[in-house]
Amino acid sequence: MSVLASSATTTWQRRALEVMPGGVNSPVRAFKAVGGEPLYIESGHGSSLKTTEGVELVDFIASWGAQILGHAHPAVVEAVRDAAARGTSFGVSTTAEIEFAELICELVPSVEVVRVVNSGTEATASVVRLARAVTERQGLIKFEGCYHGHADSFLVRAGSGLATFGEPSSPGVPAGTFAATRVARYNDLGSVEALLDEGVAAIIVEPVAGNMGCVPPEPGFLDGLRGLCDDAGALLIFDEVMTGFRVALGGAQAHYDVTPDLTALGKVVAGGTPGAAYGGRAEFMRSIAPEGPVYQAGTLAGNPLVTSAGLATLRYLASDPALYRRFDEAGHRIEEGLSGAMSRAGVPGLVNHIGGMVGVFLGVEQVRSWDEVSGVDQDLFARFFRAALERGVLLPPSAFETWFMMETHLDDDLDYVIDALADAIGAAA
Ligand SMILES: *Cc1c(COP(=O)(O)O)cnc(C)c1O
């Protein structure tokens, strides 16, 4: 990343390190896995970012998927500007919140009633509290390699063995919290069955795993989870914080036609502002305060910045039914271009894609679950990342992250970007 760093950025980094842990507000921004040199963004328009050094980059981070129309999309900018001029938060209801909730319920098949919150972490934590309350059970099954935000119950990983009871992956998590969390293997129904009993309140899953690269569910996996939950009296929770409005307008549940009981939404739903939501079957959602006893609240929840950006984004997406097919076509072109470059370079690997998500895995032949994904060649990826950056393409700075497409990538010269990435694979190998 030396093309970007100058003494000026180094000064900023020194100042950042003084006053923020690791110099950042979210760990992945430190770029530690790929070399750790700082990158500070001045502005973004469409799929292009401009750094404080004046370097223009084609952006595949897209605010970790939150941006789907491209940065500073005129429809979103206008809506937010208009809302901000009328006041950014009141702590009293606005009618935009009602329109926002109505649109979410209309677009996401299983969501009958919805509550807007401030972050994906808050959505998943709230949804698990609700599942525990309505089932009067404590246990939670999650999958290794799936991320559901940083609430205590989710900060566990599998120990040795494919499916096991959790151990904390962060200090500071109380023993009682993670003891209730059991960790299964993605795409492996047997590993779930082995953990499922009368004590399990819910199974939470990313219906397309996106936090270990892009790993789609195998045929029958999501349906199988639905059946297991029904048999055990547990709830099925889809964490669609990443996949909602990104793999299809109605999310992964629409694409795969599987109906969860509860759904967490984030990222795209708020159009690049700090908002998220959770919802599902009315009979469960009506247990949330003030209608029911399950407490959950938020001073800034559903504020006008979030509802305006969210409404503008979702309305735009709903008006363009061909968009997700165009994402799929672009994903196919990226897959062809990069697979070709990998075989020319003698690098094993594969490219997955679905809707606006792309997963590029270097050094492995197959990725169905974390134990396979964890075999990727991280050093090769770091070289690839830097080679891509030198060619003007900003990839997510980790071998385990999904790449995100925005609508503007489809209008740009995608062939140019694919050629640059193919060239970067050759240079890295
Ligand atoms: C990003 C993400 C979260 C956490 O959302 P935040 O807004 O970062 O708190 C939860 N679940 C999934 C699947 C995510 O991708």
Coordinates of C-alpha atoms and ligand atoms in Angstrom, one line a residue:
M1 CA 0.0 0.0 0.0
S2 CA 3.1 2.2 -0.2
V3 CA 1.5 3.9 -3.2
L4 CA -0.8 5.6 -0.8
A5 CA 1.1 6.4 2.3
S6 CA 3.0 9.6 2.6
S7 CA 4.3 11.5 5.6
A8 CA 0.9 13.2 5.8
T9 CA -1.0 9.9 6.2
T10 CA 1.6 8.7 8.6
T11 CA 1.0 11.8 10.7
W12 CA -2.7 11.1 10.7
Q13 CA -2.1 7.5 11.7
R14 CA 0.1 8.6 14.6
R15 CA -2.6 10.9 15.8
A16 CA -5.2 8.1 15.3
L17 CA -3.2 5.6 17.3
E18 CA -2.9 8.0 20.2
V19 CA -6.6 8.4 20.7
M20 CA -8.4 5.3 19.3
P21 CA -7.7 1.6 19.9
G22 CA -5.6 0.5 16.9
G23 CA -6.3 3.9 15.5
V24 CA -9.8 2.9 14.3
N25 CA -13.4 2.6 15.2
S26 CA -13.8 -0.9 13.9
P27 CA -11.0 -3.5 13.8
V28 CA -10.9 -4.4 10.1
R29 CA -10.2 -0.7 9.2
A30 CA -6.7 -1.1 10.5
F31 CA -5.9 -3.3 7.4
K32 CA -3.8 -5.5 9.7
A33 CA -4.3 -8.7 7.6
V34 CA -2.8 -7.0 4.5
G35 CA 0.0 -4.9 5.7
G36 CA -1.5 -2.4 8.1
E37 CA -0.9 0.9 6.3
P38 CA -3.6 3.5 6.8
L39 CA -6.1 4.6 4.2
Y40 CA -8.2 7.6 4.8
I41 CA -11.2 8.4 2.6
E42 CA -11.9 12.0 1.5
S43 CA -15.1 11.3 -0.5
G44 CA -16.9 8.6 -2.5
H45 CA -19.0 8.9 -5.6
G46 CA -20.6 5.9 -7.3
S47 CA -18.1 3.0 -7.0
S48 CA -15.2 5.4 -6.8
L49 CA -13.4 6.5 -3.5
K50 CA -11.0 9.3 -3.3
T51 CA -8.3 9.0 -0.6
T52 CA -6.9 12.0 1.3
E53 CA -3.8 11.4 -0.9
G54 CA -5.9 12.2 -3.9
V55 CA -5.8 8.5 -5.2
E56 CA -9.0 7.3 -6.9
L57 CA -10.0 3.7 -6.2
V58 CA -12.7 1.4 -7.4
D59 CA -14.4 0.3 -4.1
F60 CA -15.5 -3.3 -3.4
I61 CA -15.9 -2.7 0.4
A62 CA -19.0 -0.6 -0.2
S63 CA -19.2 0.1 3.6
W64 CA -19.3 -3.7 4.1
G65 CA -22.3 -4.0 1.9
A66 CA -24.3 -1.2 3.3
Q67 CA -23.9 0.8 0.1
I68 CA -25.7 -0.8 -2.8
L69 CA -26.6 2.1 -5.1
G70 CA -23.1 3.6 -5.0
H71 CA -21.7 6.3 -2.8
A72 CA -23.5 9.6 -2.6
H73 CA -26.3 8.4 -4.8
P74 CA -28.3 11.5 -5.7
A75 CA -31.7 10.0 -4.5
V76 CA -30.2 9.3 -1.1
V77 CA -28.3 12.5 -0.8
E78 CA -31.4 14.5 -1.6
A79 CA -33.6 12.6 0.8
V80 CA -31.1 12.9 3.7
R81 CA -30.4 16.6 3.0
D82 CA -34.1 17.3 3.0
A83 CA -34.6 15.3 6.3
A84 CA -31.6 16.8 8.0
A85 CA -32.9 20.3 7.3
R86 CA -36.1 19.4 9.2
G87 CA -34.2 18.0 12.3
T88 CA -32.1 14.9 12.7
S89 CA -33.8 13.3 15.8
F90 CA -36.8 14.0 18.0
G91 CA -37.3 11.0 20.2
V92 CA -40.9 11.3 19.2
S93 CA -42.5 9.4 16.3
T94 CA -42.4 10.6 12.7
T95 CA -44.6 9.4 9.9
A96 CA -41.5 8.4 7.9
E97 CA -41.0 5.6 10.5
I98 CA -44.4 4.2 9.5
E99 CA -43.6 4.3 5.8
F100 CA -40.3 2.7 6.4
A101 CA -41.8 -0.1 8.5
E102 CA -44.5 -0.7 5.9
L103 CA -42.0 -1.0 3.1
I104 CA -39.8 -3.4 5.0
C105 CA -42.8 -5.6 5.8
E106 CA -43.9 -5.5 2.1
L107 CA -40.5 -6.4 0.7
V108 CA -39.3 -9.1 3.2
P109 CA -41.6 -12.1 2.9
S110 CA -41.5 -13.3 6.6
V111 CA -41.6 -9.9 8.2
E112 CA -45.1 -9.0 9.4
V113 CA -44.1 -6.6 12.2
V114 CA -40.8 -4.8 12.4
R115 CA -38.8 -2.7 14.9
V116 CA -36.1 -0.3 13.7
V117 CA -32.8 -0.2 15.7
N118 CA -29.4 1.4 15.2
S119 CA -27.0 -1.4 14.2
G120 CA -26.9 -5.0 13.1
T121 CA -25.5 -5.9 16.5
E122 CA -28.5 -4.5 18.2
A123 CA -30.9 -6.2 15.8
T124 CA -29.3 -9.7 16.4
A125 CA -29.0 -9.2 20.1
S126 CA -32.7 -8.1 20.3
V127 CA -33.9 -11.0 18.2
V128 CA -32.2 -13.5 20.4
R129 CA -33.7 -12.0 23.5
L130 CA -37.1 -12.2 21.9
A131 CA -36.6 -15.8 20.8
R132 CA -35.6 -16.8 24.4
A133 CA -38.6 -14.9 25.8
V134 CA -41.2 -16.5 23.6
T135 CA -39.8 -20.1 23.8
E136 CA -38.9 -19.8 27.5
R137 CA -35.6 -21.5 26.6
Q138 CA -32.0 -20.3 26.8
G139 CA -30.0 -22.3 24.3
L140 CA -28.8 -20.9 21.0
I141 CA -27.2 -22.7 18.1
K142 CA -25.0 -20.7 15.7
F143 CA -22.5 -21.7 13.0
E144 CA -18.8 -21.5 13.0
G145 CA -17.7 -18.8 10.6
C146 CA -21.0 -16.9 10.8
Y147 CA -20.9 -13.4 12.4
H148 CA -23.9 -11.9 14.2
G149 CA -22.4 -8.7 15.6
H150 CA -20.5 -8.4 18.8
A151 CA -23.1 -9.1 21.5
D152 CA -21.8 -11.5 24.2
S153 CA -23.9 -14.5 23.2
F154 CA -22.3 -14.6 19.7
L155 CA -18.6 -14.2 20.7
V156 CA -18.0 -17.9 20.7
R157 CA -16.3 -20.3 18.4
A158 CA -16.1 -24.0 18.1
G159 CA -13.4 -25.8 20.1
S160 CA -11.8 -28.8 18.5
G161 CA -14.1 -31.1 16.8
L162 CA -16.7 -30.2 14.2
A163 CA -19.6 -29.2 16.5
T164 CA -19.1 -28.5 20.1
F165 CA -20.1 -26.3 22.9
G166 CA -18.7 -22.8 22.7
E167 CA -15.7 -21.2 24.2
P168 CA -15.5 -17.4 24.4
S169 CA -13.5 -15.8 21.6
S170 CA -13.2 -12.6 23.6
P171 CA -12.3 -11.9 27.2
G172 CA -14.9 -10.1 29.1
V173 CA -17.8 -12.4 28.1
P174 CA -19.5 -13.9 31.2
A175 CA -19.3 -17.6 31.4
G176 CA -23.1 -18.0 31.7
T177 CA -23.6 -16.1 28.4
F178 CA -21.6 -18.3 26.2
A179 CA -22.4 -21.5 28.0
A180 CA -25.9 -21.3 26.3
T181 CA -24.4 -20.9 22.8
R182 CA -23.6 -24.1 20.8
V183 CA -21.6 -24.0 17.6
A184 CA -22.5 -26.1 14.6
R185 CA -20.9 -26.6 11.2
Y186 CA -22.3 -24.6 8.3
N187 CA -24.0 -26.8 5.6
D188 CA -23.9 -29.8 8.0
L189 CA -27.4 -30.6 9.2
G190 CA -26.0 -33.6 11.2
S191 CA -23.9 -31.2 13.3
V192 CA -27.1 -29.3 14.1
E193 CA -29.1 -32.3 15.0
A194 CA -26.4 -33.4 17.5
L195 CA -26.8 -30.1 19.3
L196 CA -30.5 -29.6 19.2
D197 CA -32.6 -30.5 22.2
E198 CA -35.5 -29.1 24.3
G199 CA -33.3 -26.4 25.7
V200 CA -32.7 -24.6 22.4
A201 CA -34.6 -21.4 21.9
A202 CA -33.3 -20.7 18.4
I203 CA -31.0 -21.5 15.5
I204 CA -29.4 -18.3 14.1
V205 CA -27.9 -18.5 10.6
E206 CA -26.6 -16.3 7.9
P207 CA -28.7 -17.8 5.0
V208 CA -25.8 -17.1 2.7
A209 CA -22.7 -17.0 4.9
G210 CA -21.0 -13.7 4.2
N211 CA -18.5 -13.3 7.0
M212 CA -16.3 -16.1 5.9
G213 CA -16.2 -14.9 2.3
C214 CA -19.4 -15.7 0.3
V215 CA -20.5 -19.3 1.1
P216 CA -24.0 -20.2 -0.2
P217 CA -26.1 -22.8 1.6
E218 CA -26.1 -26.1 -0.1
P219 CA -29.5 -27.3 -1.5
G220 CA -31.6 -28.5 1.4
F221 CA -29.6 -26.9 4.2
L222 CA -32.0 -24.0 4.9
D223 CA -35.0 -26.2 4.4
G224 CA -33.5 -28.7 6.7
L225 CA -32.9 -26.1 9.4
R226 CA -36.6 -25.1 9.1
G227 CA -37.7 -28.7 9.6
L228 CA -35.4 -29.3 12.5
C229 CA -36.6 -26.2 14.3
D230 CA -40.3 -27.2 13.7
D231 CA -39.6 -30.6 15.2
A232 CA -37.7 -29.2 18.2
G233 CA -40.0 -26.3 18.9
A234 CA -37.1 -23.9 18.4
L235 CA -37.3 -20.7 16.3
L236 CA -35.4 -20.2 13.1
I237 CA -33.6 -16.8 12.9
F238 CA -32.2 -15.6 9.6
D239 CA -29.5 -13.0 10.2
E240 CA -30.0 -11.1 6.9
V241 CA -28.0 -8.0 8.0
M242 CA -25.8 -8.6 5.0
T243 CA -28.0 -10.6 2.6
G244 CA -31.2 -8.5 3.1
F245 CA -32.0 -6.5 -0.1
R246 CA -28.6 -7.7 -1.4
V247 CA -28.9 -11.2 -2.7
A248 CA -32.5 -10.4 -3.8
L249 CA -35.0 -7.7 -3.0
G250 CA -36.7 -9.9 -0.4
G251 CA -33.3 -11.2 0.8
A252 CA -32.1 -14.7 1.0
Q253 CA -35.4 -15.9 2.3
A254 CA -37.1 -14.9 -0.9
H255 CA -34.3 -16.3 -3.1
Y256 CA -34.3 -19.7 -1.4
D257 CA -38.0 -19.6 -0.5
V258 CA -37.5 -20.6 3.2
T259 CA -39.5 -18.8 5.9
P260 CA -37.7 -17.9 9.1
D261 CA -39.6 -17.0 12.3
L262 CA -37.5 -13.9 12.9
T263 CA -35.1 -11.9 10.7
A264 CA -32.4 -9.4 11.5
L265 CA -31.7 -6.7 8.9
G266 CA -29.0 -4.0 8.7
K267 CA -26.5 -2.6 6.2
V268 CA -28.6 -2.0 3.0
V269 CA -31.8 -1.4 4.9
A270 CA -30.5 2.0 6.1
G271 CA -28.9 3.0 2.9
G272 CA -25.5 3.7 4.4
T273 CA -26.6 5.4 7.6
P274 CA -26.4 3.8 11.1
G275 CA -29.7 1.9 11.1
A276 CA -31.0 -1.7 11.2
A277 CA -34.1 -3.6 12.0
Y278 CA -35.6 -6.8 13.2
G279 CA -38.9 -8.4 12.5
G280 CA -40.9 -11.5 11.8
R281 CA -44.1 -13.3 12.8
A282 CA -46.6 -10.9 14.4
E283 CA -47.4 -13.3 17.2
F284 CA -43.7 -13.1 18.3
M285 CA -43.1 -9.4 17.6
R286 CA -46.1 -8.4 19.6
S287 CA -44.2 -9.5 22.7
I288 CA -41.9 -6.5 22.3
A289 CA -42.5 -3.5 24.6
P290 CA -44.7 -1.6 24.9
E291 CA -47.1 -4.2 23.4
G292 CA -45.5 -7.1 25.4
P293 CA -43.1 -7.7 28.2
V294 CA -39.8 -8.0 26.2
Y295 CA -37.9 -4.8 26.7
Q296 CA -36.0 -3.1 23.8
A297 CA -35.6 0.6 23.2
G298 CA -33.5 3.2 21.4
T299 CA -33.1 6.9 21.8
L300 CA -32.1 7.4 18.2
A301 CA -33.9 4.4 16.7
G302 CA -35.7 5.2 13.4
N303 CA -34.4 8.8 13.3
P304 CA -35.0 10.9 10.2
L305 CA -31.5 10.3 8.7
V306 CA -32.0 6.5 8.8
T307 CA -35.6 6.6 7.6
S308 CA -34.9 9.0 4.7
A309 CA -31.8 7.1 3.5
G310 CA -33.5 3.7 4.0
L311 CA -36.7 4.7 2.2
A312 CA -34.9 6.3 -0.7
T313 CA -32.7 3.2 -1.1
L314 CA -35.4 0.6 -0.7
R315 CA -37.8 2.5 -3.1
Y316 CA -35.0 2.7 -5.7
L317 CA -34.3 -1.0 -5.4
A318 CA -38.0 -1.9 -5.6
S319 CA -38.3 0.2 -8.8
D320 CA -35.6 -1.7 -10.6
P321 CA -36.6 -5.4 -10.8
A322 CA -33.8 -6.2 -13.2
L323 CA -31.0 -5.1 -10.8
Y324 CA -30.4 -8.4 -9.1
R325 CA -30.2 -10.2 -12.4
R326 CA -27.6 -7.7 -13.5
F327 CA -25.7 -8.3 -10.3
D328 CA -25.7 -12.0 -11.0
E329 CA -24.5 -11.4 -14.6
A330 CA -21.7 -9.2 -13.3
G331 CA -20.8 -11.8 -10.6
H332 CA -20.6 -14.4 -13.4
R333 CA -18.2 -12.2 -15.4
I334 CA -16.0 -11.7 -12.3
E335 CA -16.0 -15.4 -11.7
E336 CA -15.0 -16.2 -15.3
G337 CA -12.3 -13.6 -15.4
L338 CA -10.7 -14.4 -12.0
S339 CA -11.0 -18.2 -12.4
G340 CA -9.2 -17.9 -15.7
A341 CA -6.4 -15.8 -14.1
M342 CA -6.1 -18.4 -11.3
S343 CA -5.6 -21.3 -13.6
R344 CA -3.1 -19.4 -15.8
A345 CA -1.2 -18.5 -12.6
G346 CA -1.4 -22.1 -11.3
V347 CA -3.2 -20.9 -8.2
P348 CA -6.0 -23.2 -6.9
G349 CA -9.1 -21.3 -5.9
L350 CA -12.7 -20.5 -6.6
V351 CA -15.1 -17.6 -7.0
N352 CA -18.7 -17.7 -5.5
H353 CA -21.3 -15.1 -6.2
I354 CA -24.9 -14.4 -5.5
G355 CA -26.7 -11.1 -6.2
G356 CA -24.4 -8.3 -5.0
M357 CA -22.0 -10.6 -3.1
V358 CA -18.8 -12.1 -4.4
G359 CA -16.5 -14.5 -2.6
V360 CA -12.9 -15.1 -3.9
F361 CA -11.0 -17.9 -2.3
L362 CA -7.4 -18.4 -3.1
G363 CA -5.6 -21.7 -2.3
V364 CA -8.6 -23.9 -1.7
E365 CA -10.7 -26.2 -3.9
Q366 CA -14.0 -26.2 -2.0
V367 CA -15.7 -24.0 0.6
R368 CA -18.8 -25.3 2.3
S369 CA -18.0 -24.5 5.9
W370 CA -15.4 -22.7 8.1
D371 CA -13.0 -25.6 8.4
E372 CA -12.6 -25.5 4.6
V373 CA -12.6 -21.7 4.3
S374 CA -9.9 -21.4 7.0
G375 CA -7.5 -23.2 4.6
V376 CA -7.3 -20.2 2.2
D377 CA -3.8 -18.8 1.5
Q378 CA -3.8 -15.6 3.5
D379 CA -0.3 -14.5 2.4
L380 CA -1.2 -14.9 -1.2
F381 CA -4.4 -12.9 -0.5
A382 CA -2.4 -10.1 1.1
R383 CA -0.1 -9.9 -2.0
F384 CA -3.2 -9.9 -4.2
F385 CA -4.8 -7.2 -2.2
R386 CA -1.7 -4.9 -2.5
A387 CA -1.4 -5.7 -6.3
A388 CA -5.0 -4.8 -6.8
L389 CA -4.6 -1.6 -4.8
E390 CA -1.7 -0.6 -7.0
R391 CA -4.0 -1.1 -10.0
G392 CA -6.6 1.1 -8.5
V393 CA -9.0 -1.5 -7.0
L394 CA -9.8 -1.5 -3.2
L395 CA -10.8 -5.0 -2.1
P396 CA -11.9 -5.8 1.5
P397 CA -8.6 -6.1 3.4
S398 CA -9.0 -9.8 4.5
A399 CA -9.2 -13.1 2.8
F400 CA -12.3 -13.9 4.8
E401 CA -14.5 -11.0 3.7
T402 CA -17.1 -10.8 1.0
W403 CA -16.7 -8.3 -1.9
F404 CA -19.7 -6.1 -2.4
M405 CA -21.1 -4.8 -5.7
M406 CA -22.9 -1.6 -6.0
E407 CA -25.2 -0.6 -8.9
T408 CA -22.6 1.8 -10.2
H409 CA -20.1 -1.1 -10.7
L410 CA -22.5 -2.3 -13.4
D411 CA -22.3 0.9 -15.3
D412 CA -18.5 1.3 -14.9
D413 CA -16.2 -0.5 -17.2
L414 CA -16.4 -3.7 -15.3
D415 CA -14.1 -5.4 -17.9
Y416 CA -11.3 -3.0 -17.0
V417 CA -11.7 -3.8 -13.3
I418 CA -11.7 -7.6 -14.0
D419 CA -8.6 -7.3 -16.2
A420 CA -6.8 -5.3 -13.4
L421 CA -7.8 -8.0 -10.8
A422 CA -6.7 -10.8 -13.1
D423 CA -3.4 -9.1 -13.7
A424 CA -3.1 -8.6 -9.9
I425 CA -3.6 -12.4 -9.4
G426 CA -0.8 -13.1 -11.8
A427 CA 1.5 -10.6 -10.0
A428 CA 0.7 -12.0 -6.6
A429 CA 1.3 -15.6 -7.6
Ligands
LIG1 C1 -22.4 -6.7 9.7 C2 -23.2 -7.8 10.3 C3 -23.7 -7.8 11.6 C4 -23.4 -6.6 12.6 O1 -23.9 -5.4 12.1 P1 -23.3 -4.1 12.7 O2 -24.1 -3.0 12.1 O3 -21.8 -4.1 12.3 O4 -23.4 -4.1 14.2 C5 -24.5 -8.8 12.0 N1 -24.7 -9.9 11.2 C6 -24.2 -9.9 10.0 C7 -24.6 -11.1 9.2 C8 -23.4 -8.9 9.5 O5 -22.9 -9.1 8.3

